[in-house]
CSV table of C-alpha atoms in Angstrom, one decimal:
chain,number,residue,atom,x,y,z
I,1,UNK,CA,-149.5,90.3,-201.7
I,2,UNK,CA,-148.2,90.3,-205.4
I,3,UNK,CA,-145.5,87.8,-206.7
I,4,UNK,CA,-143.2,90.5,-207.1
I,5,UNK,CA,-143.3,91.7,-203.6
I,6,UNK,CA,-143.0,88.1,-202.2
I,7,UNK,CA,-139.6,87.8,-204.0
I,8,UNK,CA,-138.5,91.3,-202.9
I,9,UNK,CA,-139.1,90.1,-199.5
I,10,UNK,CA,-137.6,86.6,-199.7
I,11,UNK,CA,-134.1,87.8,-200.8
I,12,UNK,CA,-133.0,89.6,-197.5
I,13,UNK,CA,-134.2,86.2,-195.6
I,14,UNK,CA,-132.2,83.8,-198.0
I,15,UNK,CA,-129.3,86.2,-197.3
I,16,UNK,CA,-129.5,86.0,-193.7
I,17,UNK,CA,-129.8,82.2,-193.8
I,18,UNK,CA,-126.4,81.9,-195.6
I,19,UNK,CA,-124.6,84.3,-193.0
I,20,UNK,CA,-126.0,82.3,-189.9
I,21,UNK,CA,-124.8,79.1,-191.4
I,22,UNK,CA,-121.5,80.6,-192.4
I,23,UNK,CA,-120.9,82.0,-188.8
I,24,UNK,CA,-121.7,78.6,-187.3
I,25,UNK,CA,-119.2,76.7,-189.2
I,26,UNK,CA,-116.5,79.2,-188.4
I,27,UNK,CA,-115.9,78.3,-184.8
I,28,UNK,CA,-112.7,78.5,-183.1
I,29,UNK,CA,-112.6,74.6,-182.4
I,30,UNK,CA,-110.9,71.7,-184.7
I,31,UNK,CA,-113.1,70.5,-187.8
I,32,UNK,CA,-113.4,66.7,-188.1
I,33,UNK,CA,-110.3,65.1,-188.9
I,34,UNK,CA,-108.0,68.2,-188.3
I,35,UNK,CA,-105.2,67.1,-185.9
I,36,UNK,CA,-104.5,69.0,-182.7
I,37,UNK,CA,-101.5,71.3,-182.6
I,38,UNK,CA,-98.7,70.2,-180.8
I,39,UNK,CA,-98.1,70.9,-177.1
I,40,UNK,CA,-95.5,73.0,-176.1
I,41,UNK,CA,-92.8,71.4,-173.5
I,42,UNK,CA,-91.8,73.9,-170.7
I,43,UNK,CA,-88.2,73.5,-169.8
I,44,UNK,CA,-87.3,72.0,-166.4
I,45,UNK,CA,-84.3,73.1,-164.5
I,46,UNK,CA,-81.2,71.1,-165.0
I,47,UNK,CA,-78.4,71.4,-162.6
I,48,UNK,CA,-75.1,72.7,-164.0
I,49,UNK,CA,-72.8,71.2,-161.2
I,50,UNK,CA,-75.1,68.1,-160.0
I,51,UNK,CA,-72.5,67.2,-157.2
I,52,UNK,CA,-73.4,70.6,-155.6
I,53,UNK,CA,-77.2,70.6,-155.7
I,54,UNK,CA,-77.5,70.2,-152.3
I,55,UNK,CA,-77.6,73.3,-150.2
I,56,UNK,CA,-77.5,74.9,-146.7
I,57,UNK,CA,-79.0,77.9,-145.2
I,58,UNK,CA,-78.3,81.3,-146.4
I,59,UNK,CA,-79.8,83.2,-149.1
I,60,UNK,CA,-77.5,84.0,-152.3
I,61,UNK,CA,-76.7,87.8,-153.0
I,62,UNK,CA,-77.1,88.9,-156.5
I,63,UNK,CA,-76.3,92.2,-158.3
I,64,UNK,CA,-79.3,94.4,-159.1
I,65,UNK,CA,-79.2,95.0,-162.9
I,66,UNK,CA,-80.9,98.0,-162.8
I,67,UNK,CA,-79.3,101.4,-162.7
I,68,UNK,CA,-75.9,99.7,-163.4
I,69,UNK,CA,-73.8,100.8,-166.2
I,70,UNK,CA,-72.9,98.6,-168.9
I,71,UNK,CA,-70.5,95.8,-168.1
I,72,UNK,CA,-66.9,96.8,-169.0
I,73,UNK,CA,-64.4,94.0,-170.6
I,74,UNK,CA,-61.8,92.8,-168.2
I,75,UNK,CA,-58.2,94.3,-168.3
I,76,UNK,CA,-55.0,92.1,-168.6
I,77,UNK,CA,-56.9,89.8,-171.2
I,78,UNK,CA,-55.6,89.9,-174.9
I,79,UNK,CA,-58.2,89.5,-177.6
I,80,UNK,CA,-59.5,85.9,-177.5
I,81,UNK,CA,-58.5,83.6,-180.5
I,82,UNK,CA,-60.9,81.3,-182.6
I,83,UNK,CA,-61.4,79.0,-179.6
I,84,UNK,CA,-63.1,81.7,-177.5
I,85,UNK,CA,-63.7,81.1,-173.9
I,86,UNK,CA,-63.6,77.5,-174.2
I,87,UNK,CA,-59.7,77.8,-174.5
I,88,UNK,CA,-59.4,80.5,-171.9
I,89,UNK,CA,-57.2,79.5,-169.1
I,90,UNK,CA,-59.4,80.0,-165.9
I,91,UNK,CA,-56.7,81.1,-163.3
I,92,UNK,CA,-55.7,83.9,-166.0
I,93,UNK,CA,-59.4,85.0,-166.2
I,94,UNK,CA,-59.9,85.1,-162.6
I,95,UNK,CA,-56.6,87.2,-162.2
I,96,UNK,CA,-58.0,89.8,-164.6
I,97,UNK,CA,-61.5,89.9,-162.6
I,98,UNK,CA,-60.8,92.6,-159.7
I,99,UNK,CA,-63.3,90.6,-157.4
I,100,UNK,CA,-62.1,87.5,-157.7
I,101,UNK,CA,-58.2,87.7,-158.4
I,102,UNK,CA,-57.2,86.8,-154.9
I,103,UNK,CA,-59.2,83.2,-155.6
I,104,UNK,CA,-57.2,82.6,-158.6
I,105,UNK,CA,-54.7,80.4,-157.1
I,106,UNK,CA,-57.4,77.9,-155.5
I,107,UNK,CA,-57.1,74.3,-156.4
I,108,UNK,CA,-59.3,72.8,-158.8
I,109,UNK,CA,-62.0,70.4,-157.4
I,110,UNK,CA,-64.0,67.9,-158.9
I,111,UNK,CA,-66.5,67.3,-156.1
I,112,UNK,CA,-67.8,68.9,-153.2
I,113,UNK,CA,-66.3,68.9,-149.7
I,114,UNK,CA,-63.3,71.2,-150.5
I,115,UNK,CA,-62.5,74.6,-151.3
I,116,UNK,CA,-61.3,75.6,-154.7
I,117,UNK,CA,-62.5,76.1,-158.4
I,118,UNK,CA,-65.3,73.9,-159.8
I,119,UNK,CA,-64.9,72.8,-163.4
I,120,UNK,CA,-65.9,75.6,-165.7
I,121,UNK,CA,-69.3,75.2,-167.4
I,122,UNK,CA,-70.1,76.6,-171.0
I,123,UNK,CA,-73.8,77.4,-171.5
I,124,UNK,CA,-75.5,79.6,-174.1
I,125,UNK,CA,-77.5,82.2,-171.8
I,126,UNK,CA,-77.8,84.9,-174.4
I,127,UNK,CA,-79.5,82.8,-177.0
I,128,UNK,CA,-77.2,83.7,-179.5
I,129,UNK,CA,-75.3,80.4,-180.2
I,130,UNK,CA,-72.2,81.6,-178.4
I,131,UNK,CA,-72.1,80.2,-175.0
I,132,UNK,CA,-71.1,82.1,-172.0
I,133,UNK,CA,-68.7,80.8,-169.2
I,134,UNK,CA,-69.6,80.0,-165.7
I,135,UNK,CA,-67.0,79.7,-162.9
I,136,UNK,CA,-67.9,78.9,-159.1
I,137,UNK,CA,-65.6,78.9,-156.3
I,138,UNK,CA,-65.9,77.6,-153.0
I,139,UNK,CA,-64.6,78.8,-150.0
I,140,UNK,CA,-63.8,77.3,-146.5
I,141,UNK,CA,-66.5,79.1,-145.0
I,142,UNK,CA,-69.1,77.1,-146.8
I,143,UNK,CA,-69.6,80.3,-149.1
I,144,UNK,CA,-69.6,80.1,-152.8
I,145,UNK,CA,-69.2,82.7,-155.7
I,146,UNK,CA,-70.6,82.3,-159.1
I,147,UNK,CA,-69.8,84.4,-162.2
I,148,UNK,CA,-70.7,84.5,-165.6
I,149,UNK,CA,-68.3,85.9,-168.6
I,150,UNK,CA,-69.5,86.7,-171.9
I,151,UNK,CA,-67.2,87.1,-175.1
I,152,UNK,CA,-68.1,90.1,-177.3
I,153,UNK,CA,-65.5,91.1,-180.1
I,154,UNK,CA,-63.0,89.1,-178.7
I,155,UNK,CA,-63.1,90.6,-175.1
I,156,UNK,CA,-64.5,89.2,-171.9
I,157,UNK,CA,-67.4,90.9,-170.0
I,158,UNK,CA,-68.3,89.8,-166.4
I,159,UNK,CA,-72.4,89.7,-166.8
I,160,UNK,CA,-73.2,88.2,-163.5
I,161,UNK,CA,-71.9,87.8,-160.1
I,162,UNK,CA,-73.6,86.2,-157.1
I,163,UNK,CA,-72.6,84.7,-154.0
I,164,UNK,CA,-74.1,82.7,-151.2
I,165,UNK,CA,-73.9,79.6,-148.8
I,166,UNK,CA,-73.6,76.5,-150.9
I,167,UNK,CA,-75.8,77.5,-153.6
I,168,UNK,CA,-77.4,75.3,-156.2
I,169,UNK,CA,-77.1,76.8,-159.9
I,170,UNK,CA,-79.5,75.5,-162.5
I,171,UNK,CA,-80.3,76.2,-166.2
I,172,UNK,CA,-83.9,76.9,-167.1
I,173,UNK,CA,-83.9,77.0,-170.9
I,174,UNK,CA,-81.7,80.0,-171.6
I,175,UNK,CA,-82.3,81.4,-167.9
I,176,UNK,CA,-80.0,80.8,-164.9
I,177,UNK,CA,-81.9,79.7,-161.6
I,178,UNK,CA,-79.9,80.1,-158.3
I,179,UNK,CA,-81.3,78.3,-155.3
I,180,UNK,CA,-80.2,78.4,-151.7
I,181,UNK,CA,-82.1,77.7,-148.3
I,182,UNK,CA,-82.6,80.7,-146.0
I,183,UNK,CA,-81.9,81.0,-142.4
I,184,UNK,CA,-85.5,81.0,-141.7
I,185,UNK,CA,-86.0,77.7,-143.0
I,186,UNK,CA,-87.5,78.9,-146.5
I,187,UNK,CA,-85.8,78.5,-150.0
I,188,UNK,CA,-84.9,81.3,-152.1
I,189,UNK,CA,-85.0,81.1,-156.0
I,190,UNK,CA,-83.2,83.7,-158.0
I,191,UNK,CA,-84.2,83.6,-161.7
I,192,UNK,CA,-81.7,85.7,-164.4
I,193,UNK,CA,-82.3,86.4,-167.8
I,194,UNK,CA,-80.1,87.9,-170.6
I,195,UNK,CA,-81.2,91.5,-171.2
I,196,UNK,CA,-79.0,92.2,-173.8
I,197,UNK,CA,-76.2,93.5,-171.7
I,198,UNK,CA,-76.1,91.2,-168.9
I,199,UNK,CA,-77.9,88.6,-166.8
I,200,UNK,CA,-80.4,90.3,-165.1
I,201,UNK,CA,-82.9,89.3,-162.3
I,202,UNK,CA,-86.4,88.7,-163.4
I,203,UNK,CA,-87.9,87.0,-160.4
I,204,UNK,CA,-86.7,86.6,-156.7
I,205,UNK,CA,-88.9,84.4,-154.6
I,206,UNK,CA,-88.9,82.8,-151.0
I,207,UNK,CA,-91.1,79.7,-150.3
I,208,UNK,CA,-91.3,77.3,-147.4
I,209,UNK,CA,-92.1,73.6,-147.2
I,210,UNK,CA,-95.3,72.4,-145.7
I,211,UNK,CA,-94.9,70.9,-142.4
I,212,UNK,CA,-95.4,67.1,-141.7
I,213,UNK,CA,-98.5,67.0,-139.8
I,214,UNK,CA,-98.5,63.3,-139.1
I,215,UNK,CA,-98.5,62.0,-135.4
I,216,UNK,CA,-95.3,62.5,-133.5
I,217,UNK,CA,-94.0,65.3,-136.0
I,218,UNK,CA,-95.6,68.4,-134.3
I,219,UNK,CA,-98.7,68.3,-136.4
I,220,UNK,CA,-100.5,70.9,-134.0
I,221,UNK,CA,-97.8,73.5,-134.3
I,222,UNK,CA,-98.5,76.5,-136.5
I,223,UNK,CA,-97.0,76.2,-140.2
I,224,UNK,CA,-95.1,79.1,-141.9
I,225,UNK,CA,-96.9,80.8,-144.5
I,226,UNK,CA,-95.6,80.7,-148.1
I,227,UNK,CA,-93.7,83.9,-148.9
I,228,UNK,CA,-92.5,85.8,-152.0
I,229,UNK,CA,-90.8,88.5,-150.4
I,230,UNK,CA,-87.6,89.5,-152.3
I,231,UNK,CA,-84.2,88.9,-150.6
I,232,UNK,CA,-82.3,91.4,-148.5
I,233,UNK,CA,-79.4,93.4,-149.9
I,234,UNK,CA,-76.9,91.6,-152.0
I,235,UNK,CA,-74.4,89.7,-150.2
I,236,UNK,CA,-70.5,89.7,-151.2
I,237,UNK,CA,-67.8,87.5,-151.2
I,238,UNK,CA,-65.9,87.6,-147.7
I,239,UNK,CA,-62.2,88.4,-148.0
I,240,UNK,CA,-60.2,85.5,-148.4
I,241,UNK,CA,-56.6,84.8,-148.9
I,242,UNK,CA,-55.4,82.5,-151.5
I,243,UNK,CA,-53.7,79.2,-150.6
I,244,UNK,CA,-50.1,79.3,-150.0
I,245,UNK,CA,-49.5,76.1,-151.6
I,246,UNK,CA,-52.4,75.1,-154.1
I,247,UNK,CA,-52.9,71.5,-154.8
I,248,UNK,CA,-53.2,71.8,-158.2
I,249,UNK,CA,-51.3,73.5,-161.0
I,250,UNK,CA,-52.8,76.3,-163.1
I,251,UNK,CA,-55.1,75.1,-165.7
I,252,UNK,CA,-54.1,74.6,-169.2
I,253,UNK,CA,-55.7,75.7,-172.5
I,254,UNK,CA,-57.6,72.8,-173.8
């Protein structure tokens, strides 16, 4: 074989060797001395009304966001000023909401055990930097109504309504988590997310605790199986007559 032929055959082999070496160096891992990327911390649920975190049986009802028209602003409220929802009178707001106006004269309460209106909470659920207003009203029957209001263009829009038996309300990032034990021993957890118009349901699951199989605790009895069956039809707040002699004066603007 002549020297020229050997050189021609040697060029592809050299090129192939360079390509293989480059491919080996372009791995998906970290190079020596390169710092690892930061780990993203997942948000954990934070109760909005810690005193009401305990729950009793009955699943919460929730509006189904699908096939619903866009929410309409509440009538009877003038345009909000610079203070927005934070300076809005709670009872004035409830009187403007047809679903809750009969509850507007309930007393303000700061702990569980009584019927009345819990302290309002401001939370940014839409992620636009403008907080939404959350109200919860506890009834004598043990049921509670939770409603979320949003302010857009100086007007107030109801963007979520749910009710249930002593429900626990938590915030998970910008999502809202509503939990309540069910009558069959399970716990229902409904998660809501801002869809651009309202807080809509993104998950609705039911779970069961594992039974105590230690001696003396019915260890031989069959255990219920976990379930993720969605809840039944939404429930509504039962008719209620407002207190004739409320124990608190109407809320004032802060």
